[in-house]
Amino acid sequence: MDNRYQCILVTGGAGFIGSNFIRYVFENTGFEGKIVNIDKLTYAGNLENLADINEKYSDRYVFEWVDICDYDRVEDIFKRYSPDAVVHFAAESHVDRSIHGPKDFINTNVNGTFNLIEAARKFWQNRFEYTRFHHISTDEVYGSLGDTGYFYETTPYDPRSPYSASKAASDHLVMSYYHTYGLNVVITNCSNNYGPYQFPEKLIPLMILNMLDEKPLPVYGDGKNIRDWLYVEDHCSGIWAVLNRGKTGEKYNIGGENEWHNIDLVNKLCEIVAEKLGKPKDYFKRLITFVQDRPGHDRRYAINCDKIKNELGWRQSVTFEEGLNITVEWYLNNKKWVQNIKTGKYLEWLEINYKKR
Ligand code: NAD
Ligand code: TYD
């Protein structure tokens, strides 16, 4: 059993993957230590994602409302909790938002990562052997593929959106701390995730919720862009494997080996939602609307993840069919979560629940 850390500092744990990761670690790994979740609670941060964990693991889970761009707050967290591992998810994560307003992406993804890793270096001096900084990154840093080929860990970076450029910059910064200071770092670069708790600005939840409201389903360009989809819990198990057993200073790709044209995926989702709601198979397809393409829209992402499979024995465990079914059902069954996002009520969670402590 992997159980080498006593206190894991998770950044961005109120977001989609971070909250799934915290739940995964407590419920699936036998981890006996503590998790400190620091999050700024931007529009993408939702403490409702962890309401069950907050209750069930109140002695081992702590939330702290922290902006990673505030160095003094970050340093204070290190001093107060003495984490021996950092798993760094916090980021601005949506490509379309990065096109409309890149500044927050540079602030959080670049400067925020700098603050964190600098605080880690200072706090962990001479203890690099027993500590680890795990930076969560994306396959988007590698750029865009044509019809063939894959992203390997050795593929040169070629980011093409402000989002992927800011993630690439942070990856380089993290790796520089390994080469220059010997900080114990690992980086994972993952393909597109989907699953419960994903904010409905990303393709899959946006399509599901638009179907429920009978709104248009906006497909960018010709719908032939390709993404490699991975169920979020499989990403979490990959992160856990690398955090515990990955080699210092190494990068690991994590992917679904599951490539889909956007239009085929949207058609598939239409059929799953229709089936669950007892509608005719093609009922929602009439809502599909081709809209103007995203500027600089990367054509194809496809991950080669042989390294994590061969070195650490990691495997995907959820098929796309299963994962999409679980995900659609989750959005159908969690009407309050959806409603709170639509009305903006989830943003009040902090006021109602956090200030009481
Ligand atoms: P998300 O947008 O759902 O969550 C991001 C979280 O970070 C939110 O809780 C937000 O409040 C927090 N945050 C943002 N700015 C912050 C700041 N300045 N200080 C502290 N917290 C801040 O994102 P996600 O989809 O869960 O992605 C998590 C990480 O995984 C990101 O680093 C992203 O680049 C990476 N990633 C995502 C995917 C994907 O498909 N979603 C794939 C590969 C890698
Ligand atoms: P997205 O979920 O934003 O992830 P990323 O851009 O990081 O891959 O988008 C996935 C794909 O779906 C991408 O090719 C853009 C496309 N897309 C649409 O066609 N319509 C939409 O409304 C959205 C949000 C995305």
Short mmCIF file of C-alpha atoms and ligand atoms in Angstrom, two decimals:
data_model
loop_
_atom_site.label_atom_id
_atom_site.label_comp_id
_atom_site.label_asym_id
_atom_site.label_seq_id
_atom_site.Cartn_x
_atom_site.Cartn_y
_atom_site.Cartn_z
CA MET A 1 0.00 0.00 0.00
CA ASP A 2 1.24 3.50 -0.87
CA ASN A 3 1.31 5.41 2.38
CA ARG A 4 4.48 7.41 2.52
CA TYR A 5 3.12 10.91 3.19
CA GLN A 6 1.75 12.32 6.42
CA CYS A 7 0.35 15.58 5.18
CA ILE A 8 -0.51 16.32 1.55
CA LEU A 9 -1.09 19.92 0.54
CA VAL A 10 -3.57 19.90 -2.35
CA THR A 11 -4.04 23.14 -4.28
CA GLY A 12 -7.27 23.76 -6.21
CA GLY A 13 -8.99 20.93 -4.35
CA ALA A 14 -12.42 22.56 -4.70
CA GLY A 15 -12.29 22.20 -8.49
CA PHE A 16 -13.22 19.26 -10.67
CA ILE A 17 -10.15 17.02 -10.61
CA GLY A 18 -8.85 18.23 -7.23
CA SER A 19 -12.08 17.35 -5.44
CA ASN A 20 -12.23 13.95 -7.15
CA PHE A 21 -8.60 13.38 -6.13
CA ILE A 22 -9.20 14.20 -2.47
CA ARG A 23 -12.21 11.85 -2.40
CA TYR A 24 -10.21 9.15 -4.20
CA VAL A 25 -7.30 9.34 -1.74
CA PHE A 26 -9.48 9.15 1.36
CA GLU A 27 -11.80 6.46 0.04
CA ASN A 28 -9.61 4.27 -2.17
CA THR A 29 -5.96 4.26 -1.16
CA GLY A 30 -5.61 3.43 2.53
CA PHE A 31 -3.92 6.82 3.07
CA GLU A 32 -3.78 7.50 6.80
CA GLY A 33 -2.52 11.07 6.85
CA LYS A 34 -4.00 14.51 6.52
CA ILE A 35 -4.99 16.56 3.47
CA VAL A 36 -4.91 20.35 3.51
CA ASN A 37 -6.85 21.83 0.59
CA ILE A 38 -6.00 25.41 -0.37
CA ASP A 39 -8.24 27.07 -2.93
CA LYS A 40 -9.11 30.62 -3.93
CA LEU A 41 -12.66 29.56 -4.81
CA THR A 42 -12.86 31.21 -8.19
CA TYR A 43 -16.01 30.59 -10.27
CA ALA A 44 -14.63 27.04 -10.79
CA GLY A 45 -14.15 26.26 -7.10
CA ASN A 46 -17.11 24.75 -5.33
CA LEU A 47 -16.91 23.55 -1.74
CA GLU A 48 -20.12 21.59 -2.24
CA ASN A 49 -17.93 19.15 -4.20
CA LEU A 50 -16.37 18.10 -0.89
CA ALA A 51 -19.25 18.52 1.56
CA ASP A 52 -19.32 14.74 2.25
CA ILE A 53 -15.54 14.56 2.74
CA ASN A 54 -15.55 17.59 5.03
CA GLU A 55 -18.02 15.77 7.26
CA LYS A 56 -16.65 12.24 7.08
CA TYR A 57 -12.95 13.05 7.48
CA SER A 58 -13.19 16.16 9.63
CA ASP A 59 -10.16 15.06 11.69
CA ARG A 60 -7.94 14.57 8.61
CA TYR A 61 -9.24 17.09 6.07
CA VAL A 62 -8.82 20.86 6.30
CA PHE A 63 -9.88 23.59 3.88
CA GLU A 64 -8.04 26.92 3.79
CA TRP A 65 -9.25 29.80 1.63
CA VAL A 66 -5.99 30.85 -0.03
CA ASP A 67 -5.01 32.48 -3.31
CA ILE A 68 -1.73 30.90 -4.43
CA CYS A 69 -0.75 34.29 -5.88
CA ASP A 70 -0.41 35.52 -2.27
CA TYR A 71 3.08 34.35 -1.31
CA ASP A 72 2.77 35.19 2.40
CA ARG A 73 -0.38 33.09 2.74
CA VAL A 74 1.25 30.18 0.93
CA GLU A 75 4.33 30.34 3.15
CA ASP A 76 2.11 30.53 6.22
CA ILE A 77 0.34 27.31 5.12
CA PHE A 78 3.71 25.52 4.87
CA LYS A 79 4.70 26.73 8.34
CA ARG A 80 1.40 25.79 9.97
CA TYR A 81 0.86 22.36 8.43
CA SER A 82 4.37 21.13 7.47
CA PRO A 83 3.19 19.20 4.41
CA ASP A 84 5.57 16.57 3.07
CA ALA A 85 3.90 16.52 -0.37
CA VAL A 86 2.22 19.07 -2.61
CA VAL A 87 -0.20 18.06 -5.35
CA HIS A 88 -0.71 21.19 -7.39
CA PHE A 89 -4.00 21.34 -9.31
CA ALA A 90 -4.88 25.02 -8.83
CA ALA A 91 -5.11 26.73 -12.19
CA GLU A 92 -7.29 28.64 -14.55
CA SER A 93 -8.26 25.72 -16.75
CA HIS A 94 -10.60 26.70 -19.58
CA VAL A 95 -9.14 27.42 -23.03
CA ASP A 96 -12.06 29.62 -24.16
CA ARG A 97 -11.71 31.82 -21.08
CA SER A 98 -7.97 32.12 -21.72
CA ILE A 99 -8.73 33.49 -25.18
CA HIS A 100 -11.11 36.12 -23.82
CA GLY A 101 -8.96 37.08 -20.80
CA PRO A 102 -5.45 35.62 -20.54
CA LYS A 103 -4.28 37.68 -17.55
CA ASP A 104 -5.69 35.46 -14.80
CA PHE A 105 -4.04 32.48 -16.52
CA ILE A 106 -0.61 34.04 -16.32
CA ASN A 107 -1.16 35.19 -12.74
CA THR A 108 -2.37 31.89 -11.33
CA ASN A 109 -0.75 29.32 -13.59
CA VAL A 110 2.68 30.95 -13.81
CA ASN A 111 3.09 33.30 -10.83
CA GLY A 112 1.00 31.13 -8.52
CA THR A 113 3.06 28.05 -9.37
CA PHE A 114 6.22 30.06 -8.78
CA ASN A 115 5.00 31.06 -5.30
CA LEU A 116 4.19 27.50 -4.39
CA ILE A 117 7.40 25.95 -5.58
CA GLU A 118 9.49 28.72 -4.07
CA ALA A 119 7.76 28.25 -0.71
CA ALA A 120 8.33 24.49 -1.01
CA ARG A 121 12.02 24.98 -1.76
CA LYS A 122 12.49 27.26 1.23
CA PHE A 123 10.46 25.13 3.61
CA TRP A 124 11.86 21.75 2.55
CA GLN A 125 15.55 22.73 2.54
CA ASN A 126 17.71 19.63 3.11
CA ARG A 127 14.64 17.39 3.24
CA PHE A 128 14.11 16.91 -0.48
CA GLU A 129 14.49 13.15 -0.07
CA TYR A 130 11.37 12.87 2.07
CA THR A 131 9.21 15.40 0.26
CA ARG A 132 7.66 15.73 -3.19
CA PHE A 133 6.17 18.46 -5.38
CA HIS A 134 3.72 16.94 -7.88
CA HIS A 135 2.70 19.36 -10.60
CA ILE A 136 -0.51 18.54 -12.49
CA SER A 137 -0.28 19.45 -16.13
CA THR A 138 -1.98 18.79 -19.42
CA ASP A 139 -1.33 17.20 -22.80
CA GLU A 140 -2.16 20.60 -24.34
CA VAL A 141 1.43 21.77 -23.72
CA TYR A 142 2.51 19.51 -26.60
CA GLY A 143 0.44 21.43 -29.17
CA SER A 144 -1.71 19.95 -31.89
CA LEU A 145 -1.35 16.67 -33.79
CA GLY A 146 -2.28 15.87 -37.38
CA ASP A 147 -4.06 12.65 -38.33
CA THR A 148 -1.29 10.43 -37.00
CA GLY A 149 1.23 10.29 -34.17
CA TYR A 150 1.10 10.63 -30.39
CA PHE A 151 2.37 12.86 -27.59
CA TYR A 152 5.28 11.23 -25.76
CA GLU A 153 7.00 12.54 -22.62
CA THR A 154 9.83 13.56 -24.95
CA THR A 155 7.65 15.47 -27.43
CA PRO A 156 8.85 19.11 -27.60
CA TYR A 157 6.44 21.64 -26.12
CA ASP A 158 4.45 23.68 -28.65
CA PRO A 159 1.58 25.36 -26.77
CA ARG A 160 -0.88 27.32 -28.89
CA SER A 161 -3.41 28.92 -26.52
CA PRO A 162 -2.80 31.29 -23.58
CA TYR A 163 -3.99 28.43 -21.34
CA SER A 164 -1.56 25.85 -22.69
CA ALA A 165 1.26 28.42 -22.86
CA SER A 166 0.77 29.26 -19.18
CA LYS A 167 0.76 25.56 -18.28
CA ALA A 168 3.89 24.98 -20.37
CA ALA A 169 5.62 27.86 -18.58
CA SER A 170 4.74 26.38 -15.20
CA ASP A 171 5.99 22.93 -16.25
CA HIS A 172 9.35 24.44 -17.23
CA LEU A 173 9.56 26.34 -13.96
CA VAL A 174 8.86 23.21 -11.94
CA MET A 175 11.46 21.19 -13.85
CA SER A 176 14.02 23.99 -13.37
CA TYR A 177 13.67 23.59 -9.60
CA TYR A 178 14.62 19.94 -9.96
CA HIS A 179 17.69 20.64 -12.09
CA THR A 180 18.83 23.73 -10.20
CA TYR A 181 17.96 23.03 -6.56
CA GLY A 182 17.39 19.28 -6.53
CA LEU A 183 13.79 19.73 -5.40
CA ASN A 184 11.93 16.42 -5.57
CA VAL A 185 9.45 17.10 -8.39
CA VAL A 186 7.28 15.00 -10.69
CA ILE A 187 4.95 16.21 -13.45
CA THR A 188 1.97 14.42 -14.95
CA ASN A 189 0.53 15.51 -18.31
CA CYS A 190 -3.00 14.23 -18.76
CA SER A 191 -5.52 14.19 -21.58
CA ASN A 192 -9.13 15.49 -21.33
CA ASN A 193 -10.91 14.37 -18.17
CA TYR A 194 -14.63 13.87 -17.69
CA GLY A 195 -16.82 12.73 -14.80
CA PRO A 196 -18.82 13.99 -11.82
CA TYR A 197 -18.32 17.54 -10.49
CA GLN A 198 -16.97 18.98 -13.76
CA PHE A 199 -17.94 22.62 -14.18
CA PRO A 200 -20.46 22.90 -17.04
CA GLU A 201 -18.30 25.11 -19.26
CA LYS A 202 -16.37 22.05 -20.53
CA LEU A 203 -17.71 20.00 -23.44
CA ILE A 204 -19.33 16.97 -21.77
CA PRO A 205 -21.24 18.58 -18.86
CA LEU A 206 -22.17 21.58 -21.03
CA MET A 207 -23.78 19.28 -23.59
CA ILE A 208 -25.63 17.23 -20.95
CA LEU A 209 -27.07 20.28 -19.21
CA ASN A 210 -28.01 21.99 -22.48
CA MET A 211 -29.92 18.86 -23.49
CA LEU A 212 -31.85 18.94 -20.22
CA ASP A 213 -32.79 22.56 -20.91
CA GLU A 214 -33.46 21.82 -24.60
CA LYS A 215 -30.88 24.46 -25.54
CA PRO A 216 -28.64 24.38 -28.65
CA LEU A 217 -25.60 22.09 -28.47
CA PRO A 218 -22.76 24.28 -29.82
CA VAL A 219 -20.18 22.31 -31.78
CA TYR A 220 -17.14 24.37 -32.78
CA GLY A 221 -16.00 24.41 -36.42
CA ASP A 222 -16.58 21.19 -38.35
CA GLY A 223 -16.78 19.06 -35.18
CA LYS A 224 -13.89 16.93 -36.38
CA ASN A 225 -11.38 17.97 -33.70
CA ILE A 226 -10.21 14.99 -31.70
CA ARG A 227 -9.75 14.66 -27.95
CA ASP A 228 -8.50 11.67 -25.92
CA TRP A 229 -10.93 11.18 -23.02
CA LEU A 230 -10.11 9.73 -19.59
CA TYR A 231 -12.49 9.11 -16.69
CA VAL A 232 -11.44 11.39 -13.84
CA GLU A 233 -10.99 8.61 -11.27
CA ASP A 234 -8.49 6.91 -13.58
CA HIS A 235 -6.55 10.18 -13.70
CA CYS A 236 -6.61 10.24 -9.88
CA SER A 237 -5.22 6.70 -9.65
CA GLY A 238 -2.45 7.69 -12.07
CA ILE A 239 -1.57 10.74 -9.99
CA TRP A 240 -1.49 8.60 -6.83
CA ALA A 241 0.85 6.09 -8.50
CA VAL A 242 3.25 8.82 -9.66
CA LEU A 243 3.10 10.72 -6.37
CA ASN A 244 4.11 7.60 -4.48
CA ARG A 245 6.25 5.65 -6.91
CA GLY A 246 7.24 7.93 -9.79
CA LYS A 247 10.91 8.77 -10.29
CA THR A 248 12.12 12.17 -9.13
CA GLY A 249 12.56 14.71 -11.90
CA GLU A 250 10.45 12.71 -14.37
CA LYS A 251 7.34 13.45 -16.38
CA TYR A 252 4.57 10.90 -16.94
CA ASN A 253 1.84 11.10 -19.55
CA ILE A 254 -1.61 9.88 -18.49
CA GLY A 255 -4.26 9.29 -21.13
CA GLY A 256 -7.40 7.45 -22.07
CA GLU A 257 -6.15 5.89 -25.31
CA ASN A 258 -9.67 6.83 -26.29
CA GLU A 259 -9.85 9.26 -29.21
CA TRP A 260 -13.15 10.77 -30.31
CA HIS A 261 -14.16 13.36 -32.88
CA ASN A 262 -16.20 15.98 -30.97
CA ILE A 263 -19.24 15.48 -33.20
CA ASP A 264 -19.27 11.71 -32.65
CA LEU A 265 -19.02 12.22 -28.91
CA VAL A 266 -21.88 14.73 -28.89
CA ASN A 267 -24.04 12.32 -30.91
CA LYS A 268 -23.20 9.53 -28.47
CA LEU A 269 -24.09 11.74 -25.50
CA CYS A 270 -27.41 12.63 -27.15
CA GLU A 271 -28.24 8.93 -27.36
CA ILE A 272 -27.26 8.18 -23.75
CA VAL A 273 -29.27 11.09 -22.34
CA ALA A 274 -32.26 10.21 -24.53
CA GLU A 275 -32.17 6.61 -23.36
CA LYS A 276 -32.03 7.59 -19.69
CA LEU A 277 -34.95 9.99 -20.10
CA GLY A 278 -37.03 7.51 -22.10
CA LYS A 279 -36.95 9.67 -25.28
CA PRO A 280 -36.46 8.47 -28.88
CA LYS A 281 -32.80 7.76 -29.70
CA ASP A 282 -32.32 10.84 -31.93
CA TYR A 283 -34.47 13.19 -29.85
CA PHE A 284 -31.67 15.57 -28.78
CA LYS A 285 -29.69 15.50 -32.03
CA ARG A 286 -31.86 18.21 -33.54
CA LEU A 287 -30.28 20.60 -31.01
CA ILE A 288 -26.77 20.15 -32.46
CA THR A 289 -25.64 23.52 -33.85
CA PHE A 290 -22.35 24.10 -35.63
CA VAL A 291 -20.90 27.42 -34.46
CA GLN A 292 -17.85 29.52 -35.26
CA ASP A 293 -14.59 27.73 -34.51
CA ARG A 294 -12.41 28.50 -31.48
CA PRO A 295 -9.41 30.63 -32.58
CA GLY A 296 -6.26 28.49 -32.78
CA HIS A 297 -8.38 25.38 -32.09
CA ASP A 298 -5.98 22.44 -31.61
CA ARG A 299 -6.98 19.72 -34.06
CA ARG A 300 -6.05 16.50 -32.32
CA TYR A 301 -4.69 15.38 -28.96
CA ALA A 302 -3.56 11.78 -28.43
CA ILE A 303 -1.45 10.56 -25.54
CA ASN A 304 1.03 7.73 -25.48
CA CYS A 305 1.04 6.57 -21.85
CA ASP A 306 3.26 3.48 -22.13
CA LYS A 307 5.69 4.92 -19.58
CA ILE A 308 3.29 5.02 -16.62
CA LYS A 309 1.88 1.65 -17.67
CA ASN A 310 5.24 -0.08 -17.98
CA GLU A 311 7.04 1.57 -15.05
CA LEU A 312 4.25 1.88 -12.50
CA GLY A 313 1.70 -0.70 -13.63
CA TRP A 314 -1.06 1.91 -14.01
CA ARG A 315 -4.07 1.09 -16.20
CA GLN A 316 -7.35 2.78 -17.10
CA SER A 317 -10.14 0.91 -15.32
CA VAL A 318 -13.31 2.55 -16.63
CA THR A 319 -14.42 2.11 -20.25
CA PHE A 320 -15.82 5.14 -22.09
CA GLU A 321 -19.24 3.50 -22.22
CA GLU A 322 -19.24 3.01 -18.44
CA GLY A 323 -17.74 6.41 -17.68
CA LEU A 324 -20.22 8.31 -19.85
CA ASN A 325 -23.13 6.42 -18.31
CA ILE A 326 -21.94 7.16 -14.77
CA THR A 327 -21.38 10.81 -15.68
CA VAL A 328 -24.76 11.36 -17.34
CA GLU A 329 -26.50 9.69 -14.41
CA TRP A 330 -24.55 11.84 -11.95
CA TYR A 331 -25.72 15.06 -13.64
CA LEU A 332 -29.29 13.75 -13.79
CA ASN A 333 -29.27 12.75 -10.11
CA ASN A 334 -27.54 15.81 -8.68
CA LYS A 335 -30.09 18.43 -9.55
CA LYS A 336 -29.30 20.58 -6.52
CA TRP A 337 -25.61 20.80 -7.42
CA VAL A 338 -26.56 21.75 -10.98
CA GLN A 339 -29.17 24.25 -9.82
CA ASN A 340 -26.75 25.90 -7.38
CA ILE A 341 -24.28 26.40 -10.23
CA LYS A 342 -26.90 27.79 -12.57
CA THR A 343 -28.16 30.29 -10.00
CA GLY A 344 -24.70 31.10 -8.63
CA LYS A 345 -25.80 29.93 -5.19
CA TYR A 346 -22.74 27.68 -4.90
CA LEU A 347 -20.64 30.82 -4.54
CA GLU A 348 -22.43 31.52 -1.25
CA TRP A 349 -21.30 28.20 0.23
CA LEU A 350 -18.24 29.83 1.70
CA GLU A 351 -20.25 32.57 3.40
CA ILE A 352 -22.72 30.11 4.86
CA ASN A 353 -20.41 27.31 5.93
CA TYR A 354 -16.90 28.56 6.29
CA LYS A 355 -17.12 31.73 8.36
CA LYS A 356 -18.94 29.85 11.13
CA ARG A 357 -15.76 28.02 12.15
P1 NAD B 1 -11.02 23.50 -12.41
O1 NAD B 1 -11.09 24.78 -13.17
O2 NAD B 1 -12.25 22.67 -12.26
O3 NAD B 1 -10.48 23.79 -10.93
C1 NAD B 1 -9.45 24.67 -10.66
C2 NAD B 1 -9.44 24.97 -9.16
O4 NAD B 1 -8.34 25.86 -8.89
C3 NAD B 1 -10.71 25.69 -8.69
O5 NAD B 1 -11.16 25.11 -7.48
C4 NAD B 1 -10.26 27.12 -8.47
O6 NAD B 1 -10.99 27.81 -7.46
C5 NAD B 1 -8.80 26.92 -8.05
N1 NAD B 1 -7.97 28.10 -8.29
C6 NAD B 1 -7.90 28.86 -9.42
N2 NAD B 1 -7.08 29.90 -9.24
C7 NAD B 1 -6.56 29.77 -7.98
C8 NAD B 1 -5.63 30.53 -7.21
N3 NAD B 1 -5.07 31.65 -7.69
N4 NAD B 1 -5.34 30.11 -5.96
C9 NAD B 1 -5.91 28.99 -5.45
N5 NAD B 1 -6.81 28.26 -6.10
C10 NAD B 1 -7.13 28.65 -7.37
O7 NAD B 1 -9.85 22.68 -13.10
P2 NAD B 1 -9.67 21.11 -13.29
O8 NAD B 1 -10.32 20.70 -14.53
O9 NAD B 1 -10.01 20.43 -12.00
O10 NAD B 1 -8.09 21.04 -13.53
C11 NAD B 1 -7.19 20.89 -12.44
C12 NAD B 1 -5.77 20.84 -12.97
O11 NAD B 1 -5.65 19.76 -13.89
C13 NAD B 1 -5.35 22.09 -13.73
O12 NAD B 1 -4.01 22.37 -13.39
C14 NAD B 1 -5.46 21.70 -15.20
O13 NAD B 1 -4.53 22.41 -15.97
C15 NAD B 1 -5.12 20.22 -15.12
N6 NAD B 1 -5.71 19.37 -16.18
C16 NAD B 1 -7.06 19.40 -16.41
C17 NAD B 1 -7.62 18.56 -17.38
C18 NAD B 1 -9.11 18.53 -17.65
O14 NAD B 1 -9.54 17.84 -18.58
N7 NAD B 1 -9.94 19.20 -16.87
C19 NAD B 1 -6.78 17.70 -18.10
C20 NAD B 1 -5.41 17.69 -17.84
C21 NAD B 1 -4.90 18.53 -16.85
P1 TYD B 2 -13.10 21.57 -23.69
O1 TYD B 2 -13.97 20.70 -22.86
O2 TYD B 2 -13.18 23.05 -23.55
O3 TYD B 2 -11.60 21.05 -23.46
P2 TYD B 2 -10.23 21.43 -24.24
O4 TYD B 2 -10.45 22.62 -25.08
O5 TYD B 2 -9.31 21.73 -23.10
O6 TYD B 2 -9.86 20.21 -25.01
O7 TYD B 2 -13.37 21.23 -25.23
C1 TYD B 2 -13.22 19.92 -25.73
C2 TYD B 2 -13.42 19.97 -27.23
O8 TYD B 2 -14.78 20.33 -27.51
C3 TYD B 2 -12.57 21.03 -27.92
O9 TYD B 2 -12.17 20.54 -29.18
C4 TYD B 2 -13.52 22.21 -28.10
C5 TYD B 2 -14.86 21.54 -28.27
N1 TYD B 2 -16.04 22.28 -27.76
C6 TYD B 2 -17.16 22.46 -28.59
O10 TYD B 2 -17.18 22.04 -29.76
N2 TYD B 2 -18.23 23.12 -28.07
C7 TYD B 2 -18.24 23.61 -26.80
O11 TYD B 2 -19.25 24.24 -26.38
C8 TYD B 2 -17.09 23.40 -25.96
C9 TYD B 2 -17.07 23.93 -24.55
C10 TYD B 2 -16.02 22.72 -26.50
#
